[in-house]
């Protein structure tokens, strides 16, 4: 197994996780809605909240895509470690 591949997977995971986290945090900070535990949410209130959040859906979608890329990198990193260390390494 190539060490450059393992390093690349680490970088992809780390950078995608960081970028996705920052994007999600930014989208959460600029969104006009803050969900509260004191409000009883009905379908009408939820629909109203989603309409107010509509301009920010792209941010949430991109953060989900970036986190998915990070999760795929973790899966590939696990396969790389399994190949390097074998199945008996705990």
mmCIF file of C-alpha atoms in Angstrom:
data_model
loop_
_atom_site.group_PDB
_atom_site.id
_atom_site.type_symbol
_atom_site.label_atom_id
_atom_site.label_comp_id
_atom_site.label_asym_id
_atom_site.label_seq_id
_atom_site.Cartn_x
_atom_site.Cartn_y
_atom_site.Cartn_z
ATOM 1 C CA UNK A 1 0.000 0.000 0.000
ATOM 2 C CA UNK A 2 1.297 3.419 -0.900
ATOM 3 C CA UNK A 3 1.936 5.798 2.018
ATOM 4 C CA UNK A 4 1.013 8.729 -0.221
ATOM 5 C CA UNK A 5 -2.483 7.279 -0.575
ATOM 6 C CA UNK A 6 -2.883 6.996 3.186
ATOM 7 C CA UNK A 7 -1.648 10.578 3.663
ATOM 8 C CA UNK A 8 -3.992 11.781 0.926
ATOM 9 C CA UNK A 9 -6.919 10.066 2.650
ATOM 10 C CA UNK A 10 -5.976 11.736 5.949
ATOM 11 C CA UNK A 11 -5.864 15.122 4.246
ATOM 12 C CA UNK A 12 -9.157 14.592 2.424
ATOM 13 C CA UNK A 13 -10.858 13.512 5.636
ATOM 14 C CA UNK A 14 -9.405 16.313 7.735
ATOM 15 C CA UNK A 15 -9.965 19.096 5.258
ATOM 16 C CA UNK A 16 -13.458 17.942 4.257
ATOM 17 C CA UNK A 17 -14.469 17.601 7.901
ATOM 18 C CA UNK A 18 -13.078 21.051 8.712
ATOM 19 C CA UNK A 19 -14.585 22.733 5.651
ATOM 20 C CA UNK A 20 -17.948 21.032 6.162
ATOM 21 C CA UNK A 21 -17.986 22.002 9.824
ATOM 22 C CA UNK A 22 -17.146 25.621 9.075
ATOM 23 C CA UNK A 23 -19.750 25.802 6.314
ATOM 24 C CA UNK A 24 -22.420 24.267 8.558
ATOM 25 C CA UNK A 25 -21.515 26.625 11.406
ATOM 26 C CA UNK A 26 -21.669 29.610 9.066
ATOM 27 C CA UNK A 27 -25.034 28.542 7.665
ATOM 28 C CA UNK A 28 -26.369 28.033 11.170
ATOM 29 C CA UNK A 29 -25.150 31.484 12.250
ATOM 30 C CA UNK A 30 -26.670 33.367 9.305
ATOM 31 C CA UNK A 31 -29.973 31.497 9.264
ATOM 32 C CA UNK A 32 -32.854 33.611 10.582
ATOM 33 C CA UNK A 33 -34.343 30.812 12.671
ATOM 34 C CA UNK A 34 -33.201 29.394 15.955
ATOM 35 C CA UNK A 35 -35.074 26.309 17.067
ATOM 36 C CA UNK A 36 -36.237 26.544 20.643
ATOM 37 C CA UNK A 37 -37.303 23.826 23.048
ATOM 38 C CA UNK A 38 -40.048 26.054 24.437
ATOM 39 C CA UNK A 39 -41.970 26.209 21.127
ATOM 40 C CA UNK A 40 -44.401 23.442 20.287
ATOM 41 C CA UNK A 41 -43.748 22.790 16.621
ATOM 42 C CA UNK A 42 -46.777 22.213 14.425
ATOM 43 C CA UNK A 43 -46.647 21.484 10.684
ATOM 44 C CA UNK A 44 -47.569 25.126 9.996
ATOM 45 C CA UNK A 45 -44.720 26.458 12.146
ATOM 46 C CA UNK A 46 -42.270 23.988 10.619
ATOM 47 C CA UNK A 47 -43.381 25.039 7.116
ATOM 48 C CA UNK A 48 -42.916 28.702 8.050
ATOM 49 C CA UNK A 49 -39.410 27.971 9.384
ATOM 50 C CA UNK A 50 -38.444 26.051 6.244
ATOM 51 C CA UNK A 51 -39.637 28.929 4.053
ATOM 52 C CA UNK A 52 -37.454 31.349 6.042
ATOM 53 C CA UNK A 53 -34.509 28.952 5.728
ATOM 54 C CA UNK A 54 -34.938 28.489 1.971
ATOM 55 C CA UNK A 55 -32.162 30.962 0.973
ATOM 56 C CA UNK A 56 -29.705 28.953 3.107
ATOM 57 C CA UNK A 57 -30.561 25.444 1.895
ATOM 58 C CA UNK A 58 -27.584 25.455 -0.476
ATOM 59 C CA UNK A 59 -25.206 25.930 2.468
ATOM 60 C CA UNK A 60 -26.712 22.977 4.306
ATOM 61 C CA UNK A 61 -26.651 20.855 1.140
ATOM 62 C CA UNK A 62 -22.986 21.660 0.486
ATOM 63 C CA UNK A 63 -22.021 20.935 4.086
ATOM 64 C CA UNK A 64 -23.820 17.574 3.833
ATOM 65 C CA UNK A 65 -21.961 16.760 0.596
ATOM 66 C CA UNK A 66 -18.607 17.714 2.126
ATOM 67 C CA UNK A 67 -19.295 15.633 5.260
ATOM 68 C CA UNK A 68 -20.237 12.720 2.977
ATOM 69 C CA UNK A 69 -16.871 13.053 1.227
ATOM 70 C CA UNK A 70 -15.159 13.044 4.634
ATOM 71 C CA UNK A 71 -17.063 9.913 5.653
ATOM 72 C CA UNK A 72 -16.058 8.177 2.431
ATOM 73 C CA UNK A 73 -12.425 9.098 3.134
ATOM 74 C CA UNK A 74 -12.719 7.535 6.606
ATOM 75 C CA UNK A 75 -14.120 4.350 5.082
ATOM 76 C CA UNK A 76 -11.289 4.201 2.544
ATOM 77 C CA UNK A 77 -8.780 4.964 5.292
ATOM 78 C CA UNK A 78 -10.140 2.032 7.289
ATOM 79 C CA UNK A 79 -9.685 -0.230 4.271
ATOM 80 C CA UNK A 80 -6.138 1.054 3.816
ATOM 81 C CA UNK A 81 -5.323 0.366 7.481
ATOM 82 C CA UNK A 82 -6.852 -3.088 7.221
ATOM 83 C CA UNK A 83 -4.617 -3.802 4.240
ATOM 84 C CA UNK A 84 -1.525 -2.420 6.026
ATOM 85 C CA UNK A 85 -2.056 -4.035 9.450
ATOM 86 C CA UNK A 86 -4.089 -7.081 8.487
ATOM 87 C CA UNK A 87 -7.255 -8.409 10.047
ATOM 88 C CA UNK A 88 -5.677 -9.590 13.330
ATOM 89 C CA UNK A 89 -4.527 -6.132 14.513
ATOM 90 C CA UNK A 90 -6.635 -4.669 17.339
#
